[in-house]
Amino acid sequence: MEREVVVQMKNVSKKIGNRTIIDQLSLQVYPGEVYGFLGPNGAGKTMTIRMIVGLISMTEGDVLIHGKSVTNNFEKAIAHVGGVIENPEMYEYLSGYENLVHFARMSPKKVTKQRISQVVKLVGLDGRIQHKVRKYSLGMKQRLGLAQAILHSPSLLILDEPTNGLDPAGIREIRAYIRNVAHQEQMAVFVSSHLLAEMQLMCDRIGIVQNGKLIREEGMNELTKADEEKTIQLQVNRLEDAFQLLNNAFPTADIEIIQDRIIISLRREYLPSCNQVLVQNNFDVYEMAQVQTTLEEKFLEVTEEK
């Protein structure tokens, strides 16, 4: 059975004068998925978000939201969208609840009191929703902005730098609530951020854009595990002797000693031999563990290749 698509970009390009900002960009985001949109500064991330929500026009291609064209059927397409762009604007003199009631009245879809209570619980503001917004921390304001964005039960939630300015505890909280919203509401979440370590924890799938082109798109698990070459760390007795043995056994491998461990990069098929060589030469192997590739390392590798 074919998966439902919430948002689809079809060969989207944007040119300003003779300069191509976005170049034949195509991607799809599915229900319940957190999709991370990454790229160096100036790669076209903000321009892409603006085209998805219809703030600027496309030179070529189209964006479909639940099959409705942003270009030709804007009102029906955008009715499925909610968004938080950096720090959300709220009325400081009103309570969190009064803000949500105000935005609910402005929504083209009917928003019930039950729905307001539901989103408040979903973003963890139950105990503070009656307090004035001016007394909220930045993290609480972000969560209130998230609640406001999903009041009308959109199919697509767009977040641009949702953790901007937050301390580590606030970042961890907003990440948990974003994933909660995506999975409980089966909402497609399209998120852009420069915090790569955070995106690795938040996203199910990522796309990397550079010079306006989508140069890599993968599930998070596949992205960090797809390498043919694996890096492992070894803790053994007689560290220097083990280092020399492995250097001789695998002369083309990258190998070094860091503190009390040997770090060695080998092709996948040689990993069993590494352990075997040590054991056959009477070394005690206390630990043998794979060093996971981080999203930051993969991002730098991919963007530097291009």
Short mmCIF file of C-alpha atoms in Angstrom, two decimals:
data_model
loop_
_atom_site.label_atom_id
_atom_site.label_comp_id
_atom_site.label_asym_id
_atom_site.label_seq_id
_atom_site.Cartn_x
_atom_site.Cartn_y
_atom_site.Cartn_z
CA MET A 1 0.00 0.00 0.00
CA GLU A 2 1.40 3.40 -1.02
CA ARG A 3 2.15 5.76 1.86
CA GLU A 4 0.10 8.93 2.16
CA VAL A 5 2.07 12.08 1.38
CA VAL A 6 1.38 15.25 3.38
CA VAL A 7 3.69 17.67 1.58
CA GLN A 8 5.36 17.16 -1.76
CA MET A 9 7.81 19.49 -3.46
CA LYS A 10 7.97 18.75 -7.19
CA ASN A 11 11.01 20.05 -9.08
CA VAL A 12 10.85 23.42 -7.33
CA SER A 13 13.23 26.14 -8.51
CA LYS A 14 13.63 29.77 -7.54
CA LYS A 15 15.65 32.23 -9.56
CA ILE A 16 16.38 35.86 -8.76
CA GLY A 17 17.78 37.54 -11.84
CA ASN A 18 20.39 35.18 -13.26
CA ARG A 19 21.01 33.55 -9.88
CA THR A 20 19.46 30.15 -9.06
CA ILE A 21 18.63 30.03 -5.33
CA ILE A 22 16.70 26.72 -5.35
CA ASP A 23 17.45 24.19 -8.08
CA GLN A 24 14.94 21.44 -8.99
CA LEU A 25 14.19 20.54 -5.36
CA SER A 26 11.93 17.51 -4.83
CA LEU A 27 11.01 15.88 -1.53
CA GLN A 28 8.10 14.29 0.34
CA VAL A 29 7.11 14.26 4.01
CA TYR A 30 4.75 11.69 5.53
CA PRO A 31 2.30 11.61 8.47
CA GLY A 32 3.87 11.17 11.89
CA GLU A 33 7.36 11.94 10.55
CA VAL A 34 9.81 14.58 11.78
CA TYR A 35 11.78 15.64 8.70
CA GLY A 36 14.95 17.67 9.30
CA PHE A 37 15.94 20.15 6.61
CA LEU A 38 19.67 20.91 6.89
CA GLY A 39 22.20 22.97 5.02
CA PRO A 40 25.02 25.51 5.37
CA ASN A 41 24.16 29.20 5.70
CA GLY A 42 22.89 30.48 2.36
CA ALA A 43 21.96 26.99 1.12
CA GLY A 44 18.30 27.94 0.57
CA LYS A 45 16.57 26.61 3.71
CA THR A 46 14.61 29.76 4.58
CA MET A 47 13.72 30.34 0.92
CA THR A 48 12.33 26.79 0.75
CA ILE A 49 10.16 27.29 3.84
CA ARG A 50 8.81 30.55 2.43
CA MET A 51 7.84 28.82 -0.81
CA ILE A 52 6.11 25.96 1.05
CA VAL A 53 3.88 28.43 2.90
CA GLY A 54 3.33 30.63 -0.15
CA LEU A 55 5.18 33.72 1.10
CA ILE A 56 7.21 33.87 -2.09
CA SER A 57 6.51 32.47 -5.54
CA MET A 58 8.31 29.64 -7.30
CA THR A 59 10.00 30.13 -10.66
CA GLU A 60 9.35 26.48 -11.59
CA GLY A 61 7.67 23.44 -10.07
CA ASP A 62 5.00 23.24 -7.39
CA VAL A 63 4.35 22.41 -3.73
CA LEU A 64 1.40 20.15 -2.96
CA ILE A 65 -0.07 19.92 0.54
CA HIS A 66 -2.52 17.02 0.75
CA GLY A 67 -2.63 17.18 -3.02
CA LYS A 68 -3.60 20.88 -3.10
CA SER A 69 -1.31 23.18 -5.04
CA VAL A 70 0.16 26.12 -3.11
CA THR A 71 0.41 27.96 -6.43
CA ASN A 72 -3.09 27.29 -7.80
CA ASN A 73 -5.17 26.51 -4.71
CA PHE A 74 -3.44 28.45 -1.95
CA GLU A 75 -6.29 28.78 0.59
CA LYS A 76 -7.14 25.06 0.59
CA ALA A 77 -3.46 24.06 0.70
CA ILE A 78 -2.47 26.42 3.52
CA ALA A 79 -5.48 25.39 5.64
CA HIS A 80 -3.52 22.19 6.40
CA VAL A 81 -0.44 24.07 7.70
CA GLY A 82 0.70 25.32 11.12
CA GLY A 83 4.03 26.92 11.88
CA VAL A 84 6.42 28.35 14.45
CA ILE A 85 9.11 30.58 13.00
CA GLU A 86 11.81 31.17 15.63
CA ASN A 87 10.30 33.04 18.62
CA PRO A 88 6.48 33.09 18.40
CA GLU A 89 4.68 36.39 19.00
CA MET A 90 2.18 36.29 21.85
CA TYR A 91 0.20 38.86 23.82
CA GLU A 92 2.28 39.25 26.97
CA TYR A 93 -0.53 40.82 29.03
CA LEU A 94 -2.87 37.86 28.42
CA SER A 95 -2.64 34.42 29.95
CA GLY A 96 -1.51 31.48 27.88
CA TYR A 97 -5.09 30.24 27.76
CA GLU A 98 -6.44 33.64 26.66
CA ASN A 99 -3.87 33.73 23.87
CA LEU A 100 -5.02 30.32 22.64
CA VAL A 101 -8.69 31.33 22.79
CA HIS A 102 -7.86 34.46 20.77
CA PHE A 103 -6.05 32.48 18.07
CA ALA A 104 -8.78 29.83 18.06
CA ARG A 105 -11.34 32.52 17.20
CA MET A 106 -9.17 33.62 14.26
CA SER A 107 -8.88 30.08 12.86
CA PRO A 108 -10.85 29.27 9.69
CA LYS A 109 -11.61 25.88 11.27
CA LYS A 110 -13.72 25.60 14.40
CA VAL A 111 -11.54 25.04 17.47
CA THR A 112 -13.39 23.72 20.53
CA LYS A 113 -12.52 24.22 24.19
CA GLN A 114 -11.78 20.50 24.30
CA ARG A 115 -9.20 20.95 21.53
CA ILE A 116 -7.56 23.83 23.43
CA SER A 117 -7.30 21.65 26.54
CA GLN A 118 -5.92 18.81 24.42
CA VAL A 119 -3.07 20.86 22.90
CA VAL A 120 -2.23 22.42 26.27
CA LYS A 121 -1.74 18.94 27.70
CA LEU A 122 0.15 17.81 24.61
CA VAL A 123 2.82 20.52 25.10
CA GLY A 124 2.94 20.16 28.89
CA LEU A 125 1.56 23.56 29.91
CA ASP A 126 -1.31 22.25 32.04
CA GLY A 127 -0.07 23.82 35.26
CA ARG A 128 0.86 27.24 33.83
CA ILE A 129 -1.70 27.93 31.12
CA GLN A 130 -3.66 30.43 33.27
CA HIS A 131 -0.52 32.49 34.05
CA LYS A 132 0.31 35.69 32.17
CA VAL A 133 2.63 35.09 29.21
CA ARG A 134 5.00 37.80 30.45
CA LYS A 135 5.87 35.43 33.33
CA TYR A 136 6.73 32.57 30.96
CA SER A 137 10.29 31.42 30.31
CA LEU A 138 11.46 31.36 26.68
CA GLY A 139 10.95 27.59 26.62
CA MET A 140 7.37 27.95 27.84
CA LYS A 141 6.70 30.58 25.16
CA GLN A 142 8.03 28.17 22.54
CA ARG A 143 5.68 25.47 23.83
CA LEU A 144 2.77 27.93 23.79
CA GLY A 145 3.69 28.82 20.20
CA LEU A 146 3.67 25.12 19.37
CA ALA A 147 0.22 24.76 20.94
CA GLN A 148 -1.07 27.74 18.94
CA ALA A 149 0.34 26.30 15.70
CA ILE A 150 -1.52 22.98 16.10
CA LEU A 151 -4.85 24.34 17.41
CA HIS A 152 -6.57 23.77 14.07
CA SER A 153 -5.19 20.20 13.75
CA PRO A 154 -2.94 20.84 10.75
CA SER A 155 -1.49 17.97 8.76
CA LEU A 156 1.83 19.80 8.34
CA LEU A 157 3.76 21.65 11.05
CA ILE A 158 6.66 23.84 9.92
CA LEU A 159 9.30 24.81 12.47
CA ASP A 160 12.19 27.15 11.71
CA GLU A 161 14.87 27.09 14.44
CA PRO A 162 12.43 25.93 17.16
CA THR A 163 15.15 25.67 19.83
CA ASN A 164 16.73 29.05 19.11
CA GLY A 165 17.85 30.75 22.33
CA LEU A 166 16.83 27.91 24.65
CA ASP A 167 19.04 26.48 27.37
CA PRO A 168 19.83 22.72 27.29
CA ALA A 169 16.83 21.83 29.47
CA GLY A 170 14.51 23.88 27.26
CA ILE A 171 15.95 22.28 24.11
CA ARG A 172 15.37 18.81 25.53
CA GLU A 173 11.78 19.69 26.47
CA ILE A 174 10.82 21.20 23.10
CA ARG A 175 12.36 18.22 21.29
CA ALA A 176 10.24 15.81 23.32
CA TYR A 177 7.07 17.81 22.66
CA ILE A 178 7.75 18.05 18.92
CA ARG A 179 8.17 14.29 18.67
CA ASN A 180 5.09 13.81 20.83
CA VAL A 181 3.00 16.05 18.57
CA ALA A 182 4.22 14.27 15.41
CA HIS A 183 3.51 10.79 16.67
CA GLN A 184 0.31 11.35 18.67
CA GLU A 185 -1.33 13.64 16.11
CA GLN A 186 0.17 11.81 13.11
CA MET A 187 1.35 15.20 11.91
CA ALA A 188 4.12 15.70 9.38
CA VAL A 189 6.76 17.99 10.90
CA PHE A 190 9.19 19.88 8.67
CA VAL A 191 11.94 21.39 10.83
CA SER A 192 14.99 23.47 10.01
CA SER A 193 17.77 24.04 12.55
CA HIS A 194 21.53 24.62 12.71
CA LEU A 195 21.86 22.46 15.87
CA LEU A 196 22.91 19.19 14.24
CA ALA A 197 23.27 17.17 17.44
CA GLU A 198 19.72 18.14 18.36
CA MET A 199 18.40 17.28 14.90
CA GLN A 200 19.95 13.82 15.21
CA LEU A 201 17.85 13.20 18.33
CA MET A 202 14.69 14.86 17.00
CA CYS A 203 14.31 13.71 13.41
CA ASP A 204 13.20 10.48 11.74
CA ARG A 205 14.60 11.49 8.36
CA ILE A 206 16.76 14.32 7.06
CA GLY A 207 17.47 16.10 3.81
CA ILE A 208 20.69 18.06 3.25
CA VAL A 209 20.56 20.98 0.84
CA GLN A 210 23.55 22.83 -0.58
CA ASN A 211 23.61 25.56 -3.23
CA GLY A 212 19.86 25.09 -3.57
CA LYS A 213 20.10 21.37 -4.41
CA LEU A 214 19.05 18.39 -2.29
CA ILE A 215 22.34 16.46 -2.11
CA ARG A 216 21.43 13.77 0.46
CA GLU A 217 18.20 12.38 1.89
CA GLU A 218 18.06 9.43 4.28
CA GLY A 219 16.47 7.99 7.38
CA MET A 220 18.44 8.91 10.48
CA ASN A 221 19.39 5.30 11.21
CA GLU A 222 20.61 4.69 7.66
CA LEU A 223 22.56 7.94 7.56
CA THR A 224 24.72 7.11 10.55
CA LYS A 225 25.12 3.40 9.79
CA ALA A 226 25.52 3.25 6.02
CA ASP A 227 29.28 3.53 5.80
CA GLU A 228 31.21 0.57 4.38
CA GLU A 229 34.03 1.45 6.77
CA LYS A 230 33.39 1.17 10.51
CA THR A 231 35.30 2.79 13.34
CA ILE A 232 35.68 0.70 16.48
CA GLN A 233 37.31 1.29 19.84
CA LEU A 234 39.24 -1.44 21.61
CA GLN A 235 40.29 -1.73 25.23
CA VAL A 236 43.03 -4.36 25.59
CA ASN A 237 45.98 -5.21 27.82
CA ARG A 238 49.50 -4.34 26.55
CA LEU A 239 48.17 -1.35 24.60
CA GLU A 240 51.35 -0.45 22.67
CA ASP A 241 52.00 -4.06 21.66
CA ALA A 242 48.41 -4.47 20.46
CA PHE A 243 48.73 -1.23 18.49
CA GLN A 244 51.84 -2.53 16.69
CA LEU A 245 50.20 -5.89 15.98
CA LEU A 246 47.12 -4.28 14.41
CA ASN A 247 49.25 -1.85 12.42
CA ASN A 248 51.09 -4.81 10.89
CA ALA A 249 47.93 -6.88 10.35
CA PHE A 250 45.95 -4.03 8.74
CA PRO A 251 48.54 -1.71 7.11
CA THR A 252 45.95 0.37 5.21
CA ALA A 253 43.72 0.99 8.24
CA ASP A 254 43.54 4.29 10.14
CA ILE A 255 44.64 3.45 13.68
CA GLU A 256 45.57 5.52 16.72
CA ILE A 257 45.76 5.36 20.49
CA ILE A 258 43.48 7.73 22.39
CA GLN A 259 43.88 7.60 26.17
CA ASP A 260 43.53 3.92 27.14
CA ARG A 261 41.91 2.74 23.90
CA ILE A 262 42.84 1.86 20.34
CA ILE A 263 40.66 3.50 17.69
CA ILE A 264 40.73 1.71 14.33
CA SER A 265 38.73 2.20 11.11
CA LEU A 266 38.22 -0.95 9.04
CA ARG A 267 35.99 -2.18 6.28
CA ARG A 268 33.04 -4.10 7.67
CA GLU A 269 34.27 -7.51 6.49
CA TYR A 270 37.56 -7.14 8.42
CA LEU A 271 35.97 -6.54 11.83
CA PRO A 272 35.88 -10.23 12.89
CA SER A 273 39.53 -10.61 11.88
CA CYS A 274 40.53 -7.72 14.11
CA ASN A 275 39.29 -9.48 17.24
CA GLN A 276 40.65 -12.83 16.04
CA VAL A 277 44.19 -11.47 15.52
CA LEU A 278 44.27 -10.09 19.05
CA VAL A 279 42.95 -13.27 20.69
CA GLN A 280 45.29 -15.55 18.70
CA ASN A 281 48.23 -13.47 19.92
CA ASN A 282 47.19 -13.80 23.57
CA PHE A 283 45.80 -10.32 24.11
CA ASP A 284 42.89 -9.83 26.49
CA VAL A 285 40.12 -7.84 24.75
CA TYR A 286 38.11 -6.07 27.46
CA GLU A 287 35.93 -4.03 25.14
CA MET A 288 35.21 -3.82 21.42
CA ALA A 289 32.57 -1.25 20.47
CA GLN A 290 31.56 0.60 17.35
CA VAL A 291 32.00 4.38 17.39
CA GLN A 292 28.74 5.78 16.03
CA THR A 293 28.96 8.34 13.25
CA THR A 294 27.31 11.60 14.30
CA LEU A 295 25.03 13.66 12.08
CA GLU A 296 27.53 16.51 12.35
CA GLU A 297 30.33 14.31 10.97
CA LYS A 298 28.11 13.05 8.16
CA PHE A 299 26.88 16.57 7.37
CA LEU A 300 30.44 17.90 7.07
CA GLU A 301 31.48 14.90 4.98
CA VAL A 302 28.59 15.29 2.55
CA THR A 303 28.77 19.07 2.16
CA GLU A 304 32.56 19.10 1.77
CA GLU A 305 32.32 16.49 -1.01
CA LYS A 306 30.19 18.81 -3.11
#
